[in-house]
Coordinates of C-alpha atoms in Angstrom, one line a residue:
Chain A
X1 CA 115.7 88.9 57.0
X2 CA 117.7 86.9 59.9
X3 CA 117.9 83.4 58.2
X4 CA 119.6 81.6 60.8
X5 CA 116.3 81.9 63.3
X6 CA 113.8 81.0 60.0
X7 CA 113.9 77.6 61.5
X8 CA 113.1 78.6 65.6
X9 CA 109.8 80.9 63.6
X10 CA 109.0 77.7 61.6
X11 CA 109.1 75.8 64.0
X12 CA 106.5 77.7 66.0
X13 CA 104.4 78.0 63.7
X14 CA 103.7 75.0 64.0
X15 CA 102.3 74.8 67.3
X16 CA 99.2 73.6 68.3
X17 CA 96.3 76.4 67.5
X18 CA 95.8 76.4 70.9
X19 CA 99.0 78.0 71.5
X20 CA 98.8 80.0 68.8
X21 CA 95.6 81.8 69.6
X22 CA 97.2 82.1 73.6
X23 CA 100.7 83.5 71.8
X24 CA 98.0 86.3 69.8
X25 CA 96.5 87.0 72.8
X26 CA 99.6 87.7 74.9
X27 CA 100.7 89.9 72.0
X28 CA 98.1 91.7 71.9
X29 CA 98.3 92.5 75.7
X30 CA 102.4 93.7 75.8
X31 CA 102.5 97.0 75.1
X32 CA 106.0 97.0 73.4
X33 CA 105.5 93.3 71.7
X34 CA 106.9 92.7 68.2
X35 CA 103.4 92.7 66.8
X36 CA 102.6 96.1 68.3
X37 CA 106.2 97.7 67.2
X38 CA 105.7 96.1 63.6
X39 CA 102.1 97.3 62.9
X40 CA 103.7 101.3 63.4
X41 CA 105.5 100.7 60.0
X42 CA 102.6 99.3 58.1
X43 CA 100.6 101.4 55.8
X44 CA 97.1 102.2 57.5
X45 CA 94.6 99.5 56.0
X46 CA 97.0 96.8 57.3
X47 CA 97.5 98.1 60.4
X48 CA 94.1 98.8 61.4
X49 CA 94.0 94.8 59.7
X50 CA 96.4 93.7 62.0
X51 CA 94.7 96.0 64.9
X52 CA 91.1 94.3 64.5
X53 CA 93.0 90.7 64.5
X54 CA 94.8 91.3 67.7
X55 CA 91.6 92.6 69.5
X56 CA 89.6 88.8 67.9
X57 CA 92.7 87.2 69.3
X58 CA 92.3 88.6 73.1
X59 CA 88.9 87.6 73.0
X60 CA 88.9 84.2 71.4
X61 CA 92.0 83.7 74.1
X62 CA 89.9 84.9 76.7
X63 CA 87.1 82.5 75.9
X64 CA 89.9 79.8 75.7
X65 CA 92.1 80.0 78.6
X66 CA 90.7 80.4 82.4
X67 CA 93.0 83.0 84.2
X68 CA 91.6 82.9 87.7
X69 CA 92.8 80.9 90.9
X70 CA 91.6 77.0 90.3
X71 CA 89.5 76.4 93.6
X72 CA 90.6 74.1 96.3
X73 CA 89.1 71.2 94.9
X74 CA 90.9 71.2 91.7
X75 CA 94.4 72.0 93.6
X76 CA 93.6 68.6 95.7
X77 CA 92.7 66.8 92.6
X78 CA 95.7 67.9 90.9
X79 CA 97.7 66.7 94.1
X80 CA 96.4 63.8 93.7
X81 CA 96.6 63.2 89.9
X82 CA 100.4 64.3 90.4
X83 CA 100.6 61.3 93.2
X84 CA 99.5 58.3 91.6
X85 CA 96.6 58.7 88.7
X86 CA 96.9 59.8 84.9
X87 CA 93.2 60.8 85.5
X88 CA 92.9 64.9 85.8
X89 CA 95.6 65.6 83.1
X90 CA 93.6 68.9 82.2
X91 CA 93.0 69.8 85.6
X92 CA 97.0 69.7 86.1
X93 CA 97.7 71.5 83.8
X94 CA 95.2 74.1 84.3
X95 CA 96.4 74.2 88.1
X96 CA 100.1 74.5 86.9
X97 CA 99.2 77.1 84.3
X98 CA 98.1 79.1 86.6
X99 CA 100.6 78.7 89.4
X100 CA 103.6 79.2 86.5
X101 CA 101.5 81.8 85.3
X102 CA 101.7 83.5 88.8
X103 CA 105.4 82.8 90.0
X104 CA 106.2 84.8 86.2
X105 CA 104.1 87.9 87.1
X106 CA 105.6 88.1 91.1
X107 CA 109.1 88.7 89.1
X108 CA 108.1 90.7 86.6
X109 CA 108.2 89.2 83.5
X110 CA 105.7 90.1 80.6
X111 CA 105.3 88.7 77.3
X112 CA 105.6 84.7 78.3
X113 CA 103.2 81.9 76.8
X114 CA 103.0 78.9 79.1
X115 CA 101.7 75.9 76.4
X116 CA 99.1 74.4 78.2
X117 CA 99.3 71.8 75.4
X118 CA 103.0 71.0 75.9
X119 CA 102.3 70.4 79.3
X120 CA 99.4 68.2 78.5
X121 CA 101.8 66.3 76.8
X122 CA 104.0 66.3 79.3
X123 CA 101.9 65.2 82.3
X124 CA 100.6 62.3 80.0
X125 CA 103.8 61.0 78.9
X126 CA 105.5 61.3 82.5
X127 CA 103.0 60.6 85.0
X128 CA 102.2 57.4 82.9
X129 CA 105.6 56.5 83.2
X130 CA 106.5 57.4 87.1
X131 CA 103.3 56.1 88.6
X132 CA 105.5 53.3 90.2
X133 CA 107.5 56.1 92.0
X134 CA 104.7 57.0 93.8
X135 CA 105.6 60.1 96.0
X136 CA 104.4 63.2 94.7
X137 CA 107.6 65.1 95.0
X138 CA 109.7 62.4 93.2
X139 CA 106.4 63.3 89.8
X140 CA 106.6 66.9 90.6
X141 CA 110.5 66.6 90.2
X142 CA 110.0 64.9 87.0
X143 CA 107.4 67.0 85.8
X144 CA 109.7 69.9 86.6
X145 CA 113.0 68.9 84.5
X146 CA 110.4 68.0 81.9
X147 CA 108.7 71.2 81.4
X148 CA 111.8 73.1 82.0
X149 CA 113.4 71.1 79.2
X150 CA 110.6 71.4 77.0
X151 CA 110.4 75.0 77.1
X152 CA 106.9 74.8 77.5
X153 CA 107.1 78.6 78.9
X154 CA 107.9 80.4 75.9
X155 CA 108.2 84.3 75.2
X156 CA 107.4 86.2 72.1
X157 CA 111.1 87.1 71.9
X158 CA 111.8 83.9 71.3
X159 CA 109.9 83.7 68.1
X160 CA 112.0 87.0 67.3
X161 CA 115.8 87.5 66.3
X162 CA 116.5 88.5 70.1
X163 CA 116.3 85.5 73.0
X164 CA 115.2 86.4 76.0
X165 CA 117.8 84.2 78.5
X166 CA 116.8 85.7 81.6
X167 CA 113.3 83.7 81.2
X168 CA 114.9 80.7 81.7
X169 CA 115.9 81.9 85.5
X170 CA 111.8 82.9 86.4
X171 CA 110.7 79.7 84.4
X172 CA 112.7 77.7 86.4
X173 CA 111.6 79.3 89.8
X174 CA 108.0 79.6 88.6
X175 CA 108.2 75.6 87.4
X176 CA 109.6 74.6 91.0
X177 CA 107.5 77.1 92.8
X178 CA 104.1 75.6 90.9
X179 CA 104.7 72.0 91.9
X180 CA 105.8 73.0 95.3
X181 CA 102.7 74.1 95.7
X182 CA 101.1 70.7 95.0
X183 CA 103.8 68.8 97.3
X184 CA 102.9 70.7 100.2
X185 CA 100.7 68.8 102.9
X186 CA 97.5 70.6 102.9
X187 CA 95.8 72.0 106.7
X188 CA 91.9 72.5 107.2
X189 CA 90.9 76.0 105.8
X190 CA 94.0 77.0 103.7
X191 CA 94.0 80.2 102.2
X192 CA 95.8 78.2 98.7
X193 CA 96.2 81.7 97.3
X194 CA 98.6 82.6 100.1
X195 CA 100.5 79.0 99.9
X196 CA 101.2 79.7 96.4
X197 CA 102.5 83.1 97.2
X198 CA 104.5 81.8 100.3
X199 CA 105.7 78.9 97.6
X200 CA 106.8 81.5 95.0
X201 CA 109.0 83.6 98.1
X202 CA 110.7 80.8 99.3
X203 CA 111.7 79.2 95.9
X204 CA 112.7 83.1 95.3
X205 CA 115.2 82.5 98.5
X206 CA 116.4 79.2 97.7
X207 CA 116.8 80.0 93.5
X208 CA 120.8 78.7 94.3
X209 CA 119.6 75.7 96.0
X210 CA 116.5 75.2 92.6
X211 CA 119.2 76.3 90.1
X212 CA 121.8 73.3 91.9
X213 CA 118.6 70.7 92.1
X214 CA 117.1 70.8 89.0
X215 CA 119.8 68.9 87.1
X216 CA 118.6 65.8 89.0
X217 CA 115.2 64.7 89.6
X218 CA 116.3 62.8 93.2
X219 CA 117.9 66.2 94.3
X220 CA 114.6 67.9 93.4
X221 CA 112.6 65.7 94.9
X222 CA 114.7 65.7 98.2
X223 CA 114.4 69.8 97.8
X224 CA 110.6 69.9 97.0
X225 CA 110.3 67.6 100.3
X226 CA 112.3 69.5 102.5
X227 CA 110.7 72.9 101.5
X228 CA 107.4 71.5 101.7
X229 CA 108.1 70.3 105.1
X230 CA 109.4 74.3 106.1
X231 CA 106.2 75.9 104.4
Chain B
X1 CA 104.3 101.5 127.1
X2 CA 106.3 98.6 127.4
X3 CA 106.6 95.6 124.7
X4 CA 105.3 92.9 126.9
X5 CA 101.6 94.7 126.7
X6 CA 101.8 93.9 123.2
X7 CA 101.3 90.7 123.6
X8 CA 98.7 89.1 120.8
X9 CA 96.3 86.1 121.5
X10 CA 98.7 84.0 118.9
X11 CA 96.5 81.6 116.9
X12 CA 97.8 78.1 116.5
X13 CA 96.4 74.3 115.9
X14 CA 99.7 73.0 117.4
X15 CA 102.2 74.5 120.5
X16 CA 103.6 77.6 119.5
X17 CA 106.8 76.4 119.6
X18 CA 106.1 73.8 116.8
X19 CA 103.6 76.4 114.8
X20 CA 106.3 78.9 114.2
X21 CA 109.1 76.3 112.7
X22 CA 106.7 76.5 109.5
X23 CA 106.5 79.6 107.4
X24 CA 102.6 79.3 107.6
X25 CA 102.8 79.6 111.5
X26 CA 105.8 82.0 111.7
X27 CA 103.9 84.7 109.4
X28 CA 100.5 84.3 110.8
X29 CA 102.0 85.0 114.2
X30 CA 103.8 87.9 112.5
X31 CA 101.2 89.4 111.2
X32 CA 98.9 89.0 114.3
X33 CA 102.1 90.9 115.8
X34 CA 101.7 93.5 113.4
X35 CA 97.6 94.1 114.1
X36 CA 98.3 93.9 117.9
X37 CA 100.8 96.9 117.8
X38 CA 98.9 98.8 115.6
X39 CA 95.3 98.3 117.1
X40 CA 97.0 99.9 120.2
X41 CA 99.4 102.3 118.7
X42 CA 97.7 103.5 115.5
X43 CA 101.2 102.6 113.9
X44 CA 100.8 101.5 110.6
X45 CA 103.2 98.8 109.2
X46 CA 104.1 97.7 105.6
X47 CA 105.8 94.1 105.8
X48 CA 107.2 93.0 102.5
X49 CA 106.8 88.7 101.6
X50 CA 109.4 88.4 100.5
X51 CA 111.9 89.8 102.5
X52 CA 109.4 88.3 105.7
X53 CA 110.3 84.9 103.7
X54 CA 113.9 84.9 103.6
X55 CA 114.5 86.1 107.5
X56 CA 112.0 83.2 108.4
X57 CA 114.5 80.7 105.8
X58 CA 117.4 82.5 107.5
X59 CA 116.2 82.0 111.1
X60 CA 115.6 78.5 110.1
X61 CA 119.0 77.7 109.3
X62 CA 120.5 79.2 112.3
X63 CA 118.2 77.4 114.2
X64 CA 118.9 73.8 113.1
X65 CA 122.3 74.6 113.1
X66 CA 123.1 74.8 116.6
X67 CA 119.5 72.6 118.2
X68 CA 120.9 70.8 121.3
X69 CA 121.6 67.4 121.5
X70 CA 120.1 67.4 124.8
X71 CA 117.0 67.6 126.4
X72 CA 118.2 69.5 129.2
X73 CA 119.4 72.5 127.4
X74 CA 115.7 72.9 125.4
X75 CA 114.6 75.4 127.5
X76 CA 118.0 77.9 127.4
X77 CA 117.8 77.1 123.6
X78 CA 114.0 78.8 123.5
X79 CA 115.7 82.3 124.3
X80 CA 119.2 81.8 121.9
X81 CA 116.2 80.7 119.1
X82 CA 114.6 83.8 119.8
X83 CA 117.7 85.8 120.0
X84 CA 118.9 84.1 116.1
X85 CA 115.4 84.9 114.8
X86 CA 115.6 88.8 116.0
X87 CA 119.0 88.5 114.5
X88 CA 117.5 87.4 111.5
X89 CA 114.3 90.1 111.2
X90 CA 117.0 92.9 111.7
X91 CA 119.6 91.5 109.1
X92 CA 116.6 91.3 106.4
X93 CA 114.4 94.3 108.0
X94 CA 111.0 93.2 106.4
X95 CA 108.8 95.9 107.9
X96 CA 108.6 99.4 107.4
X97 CA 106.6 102.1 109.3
X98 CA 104.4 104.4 107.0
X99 CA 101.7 106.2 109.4
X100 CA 103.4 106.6 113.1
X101 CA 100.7 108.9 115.0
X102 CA 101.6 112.1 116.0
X103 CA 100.6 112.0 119.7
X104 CA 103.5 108.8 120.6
X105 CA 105.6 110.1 122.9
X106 CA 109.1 111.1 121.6
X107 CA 111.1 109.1 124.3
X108 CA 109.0 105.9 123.8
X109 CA 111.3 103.2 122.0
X110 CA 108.7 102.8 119.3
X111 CA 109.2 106.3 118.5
X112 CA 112.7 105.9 118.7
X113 CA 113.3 102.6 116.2
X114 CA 109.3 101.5 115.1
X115 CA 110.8 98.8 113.5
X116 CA 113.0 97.7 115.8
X117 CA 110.2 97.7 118.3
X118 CA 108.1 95.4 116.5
X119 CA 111.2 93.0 115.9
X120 CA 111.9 93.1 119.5
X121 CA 107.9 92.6 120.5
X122 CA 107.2 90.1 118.4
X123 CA 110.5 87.7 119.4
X124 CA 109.8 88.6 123.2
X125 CA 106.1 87.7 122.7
X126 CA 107.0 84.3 121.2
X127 CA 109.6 83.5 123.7
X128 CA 107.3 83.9 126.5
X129 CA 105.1 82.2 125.1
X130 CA 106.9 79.1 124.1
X131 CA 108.3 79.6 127.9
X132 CA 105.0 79.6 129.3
X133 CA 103.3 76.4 126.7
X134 CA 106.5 74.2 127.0
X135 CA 108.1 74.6 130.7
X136 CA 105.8 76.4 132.5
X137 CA 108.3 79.1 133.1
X138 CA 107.3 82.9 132.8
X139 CA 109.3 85.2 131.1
X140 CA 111.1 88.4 133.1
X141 CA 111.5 91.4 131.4
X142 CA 114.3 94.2 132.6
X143 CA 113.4 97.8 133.2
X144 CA 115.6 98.8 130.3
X145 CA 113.3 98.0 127.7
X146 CA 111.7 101.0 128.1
X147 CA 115.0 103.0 128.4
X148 CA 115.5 104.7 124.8
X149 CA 119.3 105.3 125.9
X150 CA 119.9 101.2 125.7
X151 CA 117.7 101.6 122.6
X152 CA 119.8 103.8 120.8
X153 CA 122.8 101.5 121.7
X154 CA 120.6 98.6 121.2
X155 CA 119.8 100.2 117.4
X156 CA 123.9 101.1 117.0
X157 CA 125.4 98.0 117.6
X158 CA 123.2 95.4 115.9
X159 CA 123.9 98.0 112.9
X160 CA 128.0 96.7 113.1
X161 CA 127.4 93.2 114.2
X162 CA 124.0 91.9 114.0
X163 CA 124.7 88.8 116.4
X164 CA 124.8 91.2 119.4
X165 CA 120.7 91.2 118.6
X166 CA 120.8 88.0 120.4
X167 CA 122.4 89.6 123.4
X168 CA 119.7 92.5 123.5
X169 CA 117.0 90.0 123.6
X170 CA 119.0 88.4 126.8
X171 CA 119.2 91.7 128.0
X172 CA 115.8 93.0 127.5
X173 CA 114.1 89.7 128.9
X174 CA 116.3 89.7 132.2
X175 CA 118.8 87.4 131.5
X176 CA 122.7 87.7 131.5
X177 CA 123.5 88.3 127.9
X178 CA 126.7 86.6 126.2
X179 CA 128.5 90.1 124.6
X180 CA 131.8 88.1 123.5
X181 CA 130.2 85.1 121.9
X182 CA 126.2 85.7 121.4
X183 CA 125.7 83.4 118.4
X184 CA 127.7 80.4 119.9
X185 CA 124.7 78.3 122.1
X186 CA 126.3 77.0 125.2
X187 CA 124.7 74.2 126.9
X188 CA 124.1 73.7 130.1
X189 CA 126.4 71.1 131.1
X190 CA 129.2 73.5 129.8
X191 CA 128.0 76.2 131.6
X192 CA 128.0 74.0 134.8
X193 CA 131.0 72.4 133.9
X194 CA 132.8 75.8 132.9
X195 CA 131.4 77.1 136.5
X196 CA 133.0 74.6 138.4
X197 CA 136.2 74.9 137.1
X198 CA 136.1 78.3 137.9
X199 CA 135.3 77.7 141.3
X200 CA 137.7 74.8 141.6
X201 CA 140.6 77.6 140.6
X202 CA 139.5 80.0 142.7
X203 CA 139.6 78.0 145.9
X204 CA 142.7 76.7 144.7
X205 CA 144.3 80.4 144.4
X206 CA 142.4 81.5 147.8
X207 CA 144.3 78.4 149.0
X208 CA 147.7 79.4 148.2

């Protein structure tokens, strides 16, 4: 037993059920994930136990969480619930589950949980607090160092003896590359799917720029407004 | 063939000129590129994003770098911006031909360098175009654009300095190309300025 991370696993544990039914399902789907490793060493009843459980957990979680692209209605309402209401916290965060979801998977990474309840919490505490700053890059900033700070985006490993650093590089581009996507001025017709992508490519290019910004919410903001305007 | 036939009806709300400052604008015109050479060509292209992305960021750069402070160099500064953006699609060489038919002929630039081709088509295509919307002035094109020799030189020397792309785009559109400097803009008042001197010490030396 590795005492010194007993608290980190503790800690987790936790979590809101929510996340604990989305951290099952994600398990179940990695091929190499803890869980799946472990159950190879367990005597058969147990692991066919363990088995059965995982398959309950992917479908509860599949019940629970949407995967598919929000529709154009929702991004605009998360726009605008970035710019100046608290109203449409779940569709926020549904929206910016999905694009953090996204910007993860164009870099490769497998395994990750986003917490759609930390970032519930998140959008309620901070957009309550920054609806006098008004523009929606100066929230998205906000939201961004929150999240980031939070570690709302999570991977099994880090549940586990071994951290997985290099998740805080593609959290942080996925993060700025979401709410890029909602600070971006919207034409008639747009193909969101493709902005998202485009968003995720150019916060890819500019990760030296991100990783300098992020420390500061008025650098981020003034980042998010000048890549907006370039997109 | 020559590039100019390539020439795609480029979709766009605003000028052209504006359009293609944005990511959104640059790739759709890109990628209507793309279809135009391979509806007549049966050339197939693969164009990675993200690779599309960064010349476009790259381009970008250049571009505001060096804009002219004054009107009257705008329109010499449409063929140095397209000269920096072929610089850029070279530099970060975001396409890549998979199916080129078997019936092309062999001495046919896009034989030769497919990639290169579509680089070159596509910055030509936009130039004349941006030409044409904002000044009314149609674009020339030189007889060695269909020359594979100035291809393979063309193809050689961008490969040890990639700036001399922006004097191959003079080149290939009929205008005297800049081989010393090519990614230095010089205005038009300089040029004037630098002429006149010139002349000045010639007459002076014809004098004597």
């Amino acid at each position: 037993m590795n005492r010194p991370h007993l608290n980190e696993i503790m800690s987790s544990l936790r979590m809101p059920l929510r996340d604990v039914a989305k951290t099952l399902r994600v398990a179940s789907d990695v091929p190499d994930s803890p869980l799946r490793e472990a159950s190879h060493i367990l005597p058969s009843p147990l692991r066919d136990m363990i088995k059965q459980s995982m398959r309950q957990a992917d479908e509860i979680g599949s019940q629970l969480f949407e995967r598919g692209m929000p529709n154009d209605q929702q991004i605009l309402q998360a726009r605008a619930t970035l710019e100046m209401h608290v109203d449409g916290v779940p569709n926020l965060v549904k929206v910016i589950s999905f694009a953090i979801s996204e910007g993860l998977k164009r870099q490769g990474q497998e395994g990750w949980v986003v917490s759609n309840v930390r970032l519930s919490m998140i959008a309620a505490d901070k957009l309550a607090d920054s609806r006098a700053a008004g523009s929606v890059s100066a929230n998205a900033a906000l939201m961004t160092k929150a999240i980031l700070a939070s570690h709302a985006v999570f991977t099994l490993k880090d549940l586990m003896p071994s951290k997985a650093p290099e998740l805080d590089e593609a959290s942080r581009i996925a993060t700025s590359a979401a709410f890029l996507w909602l600070c971006i001025e919207r034409e008639a017709d747009q193909d969101e799917a493709l902005l998202l992508q485009l968003c995720i490519d150019v916060t890819l290019s500019s990760h030296d720029e991100v990783k300098q910004a992020v420390g500061s919410q008025a650098d981020l903001a003034a980042l998010f407004d000048h890549l907006a305007k370039v997109i | 063939m020559l590039v100019a036939e390539t020439a795609p009806e480029f979709q766009s709300e605003q000028p052209l000129g504006k359009a293609v400052r944005r990511l959104r604008g640059f790739r759709t015109s890109f990628e209507e590129q793309v279809k135009s050479i391979s509806t007549r060509t049966g050339l197939v292209y693969e164009v990675k994003s993200d690779r599309l992305t960064a010349a476009f960021l790259g381009w970008l750069e250049a571009f505001e770098a060096q804009k002219p402070a004054q009107d009257a160099d705008n329109e010499a500064y449409v063929g140095f911006a397209a000269g920096l953006m072929l610089r850029s699609l070279i530099a970060h060489d975001p396409a890549r031909a998979t199916v080129i038919p078997k019936d092309v002929n062999a001495d046919d630039p896009i034989t030769f360098w497919p990639e290169g081709y579509l680089y070159v088509a596509y910055c030509l295509n936009i130039r004349g175009c941006v030409l044409e919307q904002e000044f009314h002035t149609p674009q020339h094109q030189a007889d060695v654009l269909g020359d594979v020799k100035t291809w393979w030189s063309f193809r050689e020397n961008v490969q040890e300095d990639p700036s001399l792309a922006i004097a191959f785009l003079d080149l290939f559109s009929g205008e005297q190309p800049d081989w010393h400097m090519p990614a230095l803009f010089t205005s038009q008042r300089y040029q004037a300025l630098t002429r006149k001197t010139f002349d000045q010490l010639g007459n002076r030396t014809s004098d004597n």
